[in-house]
Short mmCIF file of C-alpha atoms in Angstrom, two decimals:
data_model
loop_
_atom_site.label_atom_id
_atom_site.label_comp_id
_atom_site.label_asym_id
_atom_site.label_seq_id
_atom_site.Cartn_x
_atom_site.Cartn_y
_atom_site.Cartn_z
CA MET A 1 235.13 161.52 -60.50
CA ILE A 2 233.58 163.48 -57.64
CA TYR A 3 233.17 162.31 -54.03
CA GLU A 4 235.97 159.77 -54.33
CA GLN A 5 236.28 159.23 -50.56
CA HIS A 6 232.53 158.73 -50.17
CA ARG A 7 232.53 156.27 -53.06
CA ALA A 8 235.46 154.25 -51.72
CA GLN A 9 233.89 153.99 -48.27
CA LEU A 10 230.51 152.92 -49.66
CA ILE A 11 232.13 150.22 -51.81
CA GLY A 12 234.02 149.00 -48.74
CA VAL A 13 230.83 148.78 -46.69
CA MET A 14 229.01 146.85 -49.39
CA ARG A 15 231.82 144.30 -49.55
CA GLU A 16 231.82 143.97 -45.77
CA MET A 17 228.07 143.32 -45.89
CA ALA A 18 228.59 140.54 -48.43
CA ASP A 19 231.66 139.05 -46.70
CA SER A 20 229.92 138.89 -43.31
CA GLY A 21 226.77 137.21 -44.63
CA LEU A 22 224.48 140.16 -43.91
CA VAL A 23 223.32 139.93 -47.52
CA ILE A 24 223.19 137.22 -50.18
CA GLY A 25 223.75 137.91 -53.86
CA THR A 26 222.73 141.42 -54.83
CA TRP A 27 220.07 141.95 -52.15
CA GLY A 28 220.39 144.80 -49.69
CA ASN A 29 221.75 148.28 -50.34
CA ALA A 30 223.49 151.22 -48.71
CA SER A 31 223.86 154.95 -49.24
CA CYS A 32 225.48 158.06 -47.84
CA ARG A 33 225.02 161.80 -48.07
CA ALA A 34 227.40 163.75 -50.27
CA ASP A 35 226.67 167.45 -49.81
CA GLN A 36 223.22 168.01 -51.36
CA HIS A 37 223.22 164.58 -53.01
CA ILE A 38 223.28 160.95 -52.00
CA LEU A 39 225.45 158.14 -53.31
CA ILE A 40 223.64 154.82 -53.52
CA THR A 41 224.36 151.36 -54.88
CA PRO A 42 223.11 150.45 -58.35
CA SER A 43 220.37 147.89 -58.80
CA GLY A 44 221.33 144.24 -59.28
CA MET A 45 225.14 144.53 -59.34
CA ASP A 46 227.44 142.02 -57.62
CA TYR A 47 229.00 143.77 -54.62
CA MET A 48 232.39 142.13 -55.15
CA MET A 49 232.49 143.43 -58.74
CA MET A 50 231.16 146.91 -57.98
CA GLN A 51 233.55 149.82 -58.52
CA PRO A 52 233.36 153.42 -57.21
CA GLU A 53 232.28 154.76 -60.61
CA ASP A 54 229.34 152.32 -60.65
CA LEU A 55 227.56 154.12 -57.81
CA ALA A 56 224.60 156.35 -58.59
CA LEU A 57 224.63 160.00 -57.48
CA LEU A 58 221.13 161.35 -56.90
CA ASP A 59 219.85 164.78 -55.95
CA MET A 60 217.39 165.00 -53.07
CA ASP A 61 214.47 164.78 -55.51
CA GLY A 62 215.73 161.45 -56.83
CA ALA A 63 217.07 162.66 -60.19
CA VAL A 64 220.28 160.98 -61.33
CA ALA A 65 223.10 163.54 -61.26
CA ALA A 66 225.86 161.11 -62.21
CA GLY A 67 226.23 157.41 -62.97
CA LYS A 68 225.26 155.16 -65.86
CA TRP A 69 223.46 152.42 -63.91
CA ARG A 70 219.92 152.38 -62.58
CA PRO A 71 220.00 153.17 -58.83
CA SER A 72 218.69 150.74 -56.21
CA VAL A 73 214.95 150.14 -56.19
CA GLU A 74 215.04 151.30 -52.56
CA SER A 75 216.24 154.80 -53.50
CA PRO A 76 212.83 156.35 -52.62
CA LEU A 77 213.11 154.88 -49.11
CA HIS A 78 216.63 156.22 -48.58
CA LEU A 79 215.69 159.65 -49.90
CA ALA A 80 212.58 159.83 -47.70
CA ILE A 81 214.71 159.16 -44.61
CA TYR A 82 217.35 161.72 -45.56
CA ARG A 83 214.70 164.36 -46.18
CA ALA A 84 212.93 163.66 -42.87
CA ARG A 85 216.08 163.20 -40.77
CA PRO A 86 218.75 165.76 -41.77
CA GLU A 87 221.17 164.43 -39.13
CA VAL A 88 221.34 161.02 -40.85
CA ARG A 89 224.40 160.73 -43.06
CA ALA A 90 224.32 157.03 -43.98
CA ILE A 91 221.84 154.15 -44.34
CA VAL A 92 222.51 150.40 -44.47
CA HIS A 93 219.84 147.88 -45.46
CA VAL A 94 220.58 144.16 -45.06
CA HIS A 95 218.70 140.86 -45.07
CA SER A 96 220.43 139.21 -42.11
CA VAL A 97 218.83 135.91 -41.08
CA ASN A 98 218.00 136.39 -37.40
CA ALA A 99 216.72 139.94 -37.73
CA SER A 100 214.65 138.82 -40.72
CA ALA A 101 213.06 136.12 -38.53
CA PHE A 102 211.74 138.84 -36.23
CA ALA A 103 210.58 140.81 -39.28
CA VAL A 104 208.63 137.77 -40.52
CA ALA A 105 207.10 137.24 -37.08
CA ASN A 106 206.29 140.97 -36.87
CA GLN A 107 207.95 141.10 -33.46
CA ALA A 108 210.29 143.71 -32.05
CA ILE A 109 213.86 142.79 -31.12
CA PRO A 110 214.09 143.70 -27.41
CA VAL A 111 217.05 145.47 -25.84
CA VAL A 112 218.71 142.44 -24.26
CA LEU A 113 222.37 143.46 -24.56
CA GLU A 114 224.23 146.44 -23.18
CA GLU A 115 225.79 147.13 -26.59
CA MET A 116 222.33 147.36 -28.15
CA ALA A 117 221.34 149.84 -25.44
CA GLN A 118 224.48 151.85 -26.09
CA ILE A 119 224.45 152.02 -29.87
CA ILE A 120 220.76 151.54 -30.78
CA GLY A 121 219.01 152.70 -27.61
CA HIS A 122 215.58 151.21 -28.26
CA PRO A 123 213.77 147.99 -29.24
CA VAL A 124 213.82 147.47 -33.00
CA VAL A 125 210.21 147.38 -34.15
CA THR A 126 208.78 146.11 -37.42
CA ALA A 127 207.37 148.56 -39.97
CA ALA A 128 204.10 147.55 -41.64
CA TYR A 129 204.55 145.50 -44.79
CA ALA A 130 204.68 147.28 -48.13
CA ARG A 131 206.28 146.29 -51.42
CA CYS A 132 209.97 147.11 -51.77
CA GLY A 133 210.63 150.40 -53.53
CA SER A 134 207.14 151.74 -52.89
CA ALA A 135 206.07 155.05 -51.36
CA ARG A 136 204.02 153.04 -48.86
CA LEU A 137 207.16 151.33 -47.61
CA ALA A 138 208.92 154.67 -47.15
CA ALA A 139 205.95 156.00 -45.18
CA ALA A 140 205.76 152.87 -43.01
CA VAL A 141 209.48 152.99 -42.22
CA LEU A 142 209.40 156.68 -41.33
CA SER A 143 206.45 156.07 -39.04
CA ALA A 144 208.20 153.18 -37.30
CA LEU A 145 211.49 155.07 -36.92
CA GLY A 146 209.95 158.23 -35.54
CA ALA A 147 212.14 161.24 -34.85
CA GLN A 148 215.03 159.44 -33.18
CA GLY A 149 214.96 155.74 -34.14
CA GLN A 150 218.25 154.29 -35.34
CA ALA A 151 217.08 150.90 -36.62
CA VAL A 152 213.91 149.29 -37.93
CA LEU A 153 212.74 145.96 -39.28
CA LEU A 154 210.96 145.76 -42.64
CA ALA A 155 208.15 143.20 -42.45
CA ASN A 156 208.94 140.01 -44.42
CA HIS A 157 212.06 141.68 -45.73
CA GLY A 158 215.04 142.59 -43.52
CA GLN A 159 216.49 145.38 -41.39
CA LEU A 160 217.59 148.97 -41.94
CA THR A 161 219.94 151.05 -39.82
CA LEU A 162 220.95 154.71 -39.77
CA GLY A 163 224.19 156.42 -38.85
CA ARG A 164 226.21 159.61 -38.76
CA ASN A 165 228.53 157.80 -41.14
CA LEU A 166 228.71 154.47 -42.97
CA PRO A 167 230.80 152.61 -40.35
CA GLU A 168 228.28 153.54 -37.65
CA ALA A 169 225.31 152.44 -39.76
CA LEU A 170 227.04 149.12 -40.52
CA LYS A 171 227.96 148.61 -36.86
CA ARG A 172 224.32 149.11 -35.93
CA ALA A 173 223.26 146.51 -38.49
CA ARG A 174 225.70 144.03 -36.93
CA ILE A 175 224.43 144.81 -33.41
CA VAL A 176 220.80 144.37 -34.49
CA GLU A 177 221.63 140.99 -36.02
CA LYS A 178 223.61 139.87 -32.96
CA SER A 179 220.80 140.97 -30.61
CA ALA A 180 218.26 139.07 -32.69
CA GLU A 181 220.40 135.91 -32.61
CA VAL A 182 221.03 136.16 -28.85
CA THR A 183 217.33 136.73 -28.17
CA LEU A 184 216.31 133.66 -30.17
CA LYS A 185 218.91 131.50 -28.39
CA ALA A 186 217.95 132.87 -24.97
CA GLN A 187 214.27 132.17 -25.66
CA ALA A 188 215.18 128.53 -26.30
CA LEU A 189 216.66 128.41 -22.80
CA GLY A 190 213.65 130.03 -21.13
CA ALA A 191 212.32 133.52 -20.49
CA ILE A 192 214.41 136.46 -21.67
CA HIS A 193 215.08 139.49 -19.47
CA PRO A 194 215.29 142.71 -21.49
CA LEU A 195 216.96 145.73 -19.98
CA SER A 196 214.57 148.26 -18.44
CA PRO A 197 214.00 151.61 -20.20
CA GLU A 198 215.78 153.33 -17.32
CA VAL A 199 218.88 151.16 -17.70
CA VAL A 200 218.81 151.60 -21.47
CA ASN A 201 218.70 155.38 -21.09
CA ASP A 202 221.56 155.33 -18.57
CA LEU A 203 223.72 153.13 -20.80
CA ARG A 204 222.96 155.22 -23.87
CA ALA A 205 223.85 158.44 -22.07
CA ALA A 206 227.06 157.01 -20.61
CA PHE A 207 228.15 155.66 -24.00
CA LYS A 208 228.29 159.20 -25.41
CA ASP A 209 231.45 159.70 -23.34
CA TYR A 210 232.93 156.34 -24.36
CA GLY A 211 236.15 156.11 -26.32
CA VAL A 212 239.91 156.34 -26.12
CA LYS A 213 240.94 159.35 -24.06
CA GLU A 214 244.19 160.46 -22.55
CA VAL A 215 244.53 160.24 -18.77
CA GLN A 216 244.50 163.72 -17.33
CA PRO A 217 247.37 164.41 -14.89
#
């Protein structure tokens, strides 16, 4: 079985999505690049039962290169993003409750938390509604993401996040959901106060140097 590490990581992410309540049942999906192919979840399979060999391996034209199960209905959307954004290595799509509320209201999630500024770097806007799995949805999402967007809401549907790897894409999905929840709770208390674009840019730039580093003598 090829791409064993990719497969194991993708299965792990799908189970985390289910365990954390970001998805219910078999909704949602995730994928990652594997050389000139992508690995993506099959359609309609329980995430807790899914095994590495169940994943579908597609070429960049969408043809199935390996796997016996039909790939996710959202495969055209994932492929469109990978073709348009070569730097993207992983995509996570979830139906988390608070982010979905913003998607239903067709409202952007503002940058209200420093961690959203650091890891997303922009308000999360809602792409125009189109049926799941359609070419229109892929076009709407690409338009909403632009050249550098890291997260987007799908109208009346859910949220989608990008990453350089699967853990980063999943972390972004969690941050989007947390930011949506905090915004809704803050609105119940009164006016919210999003971070200014200048502060967002500063936090985003500073975060690039964040991480565990040895103290230099």
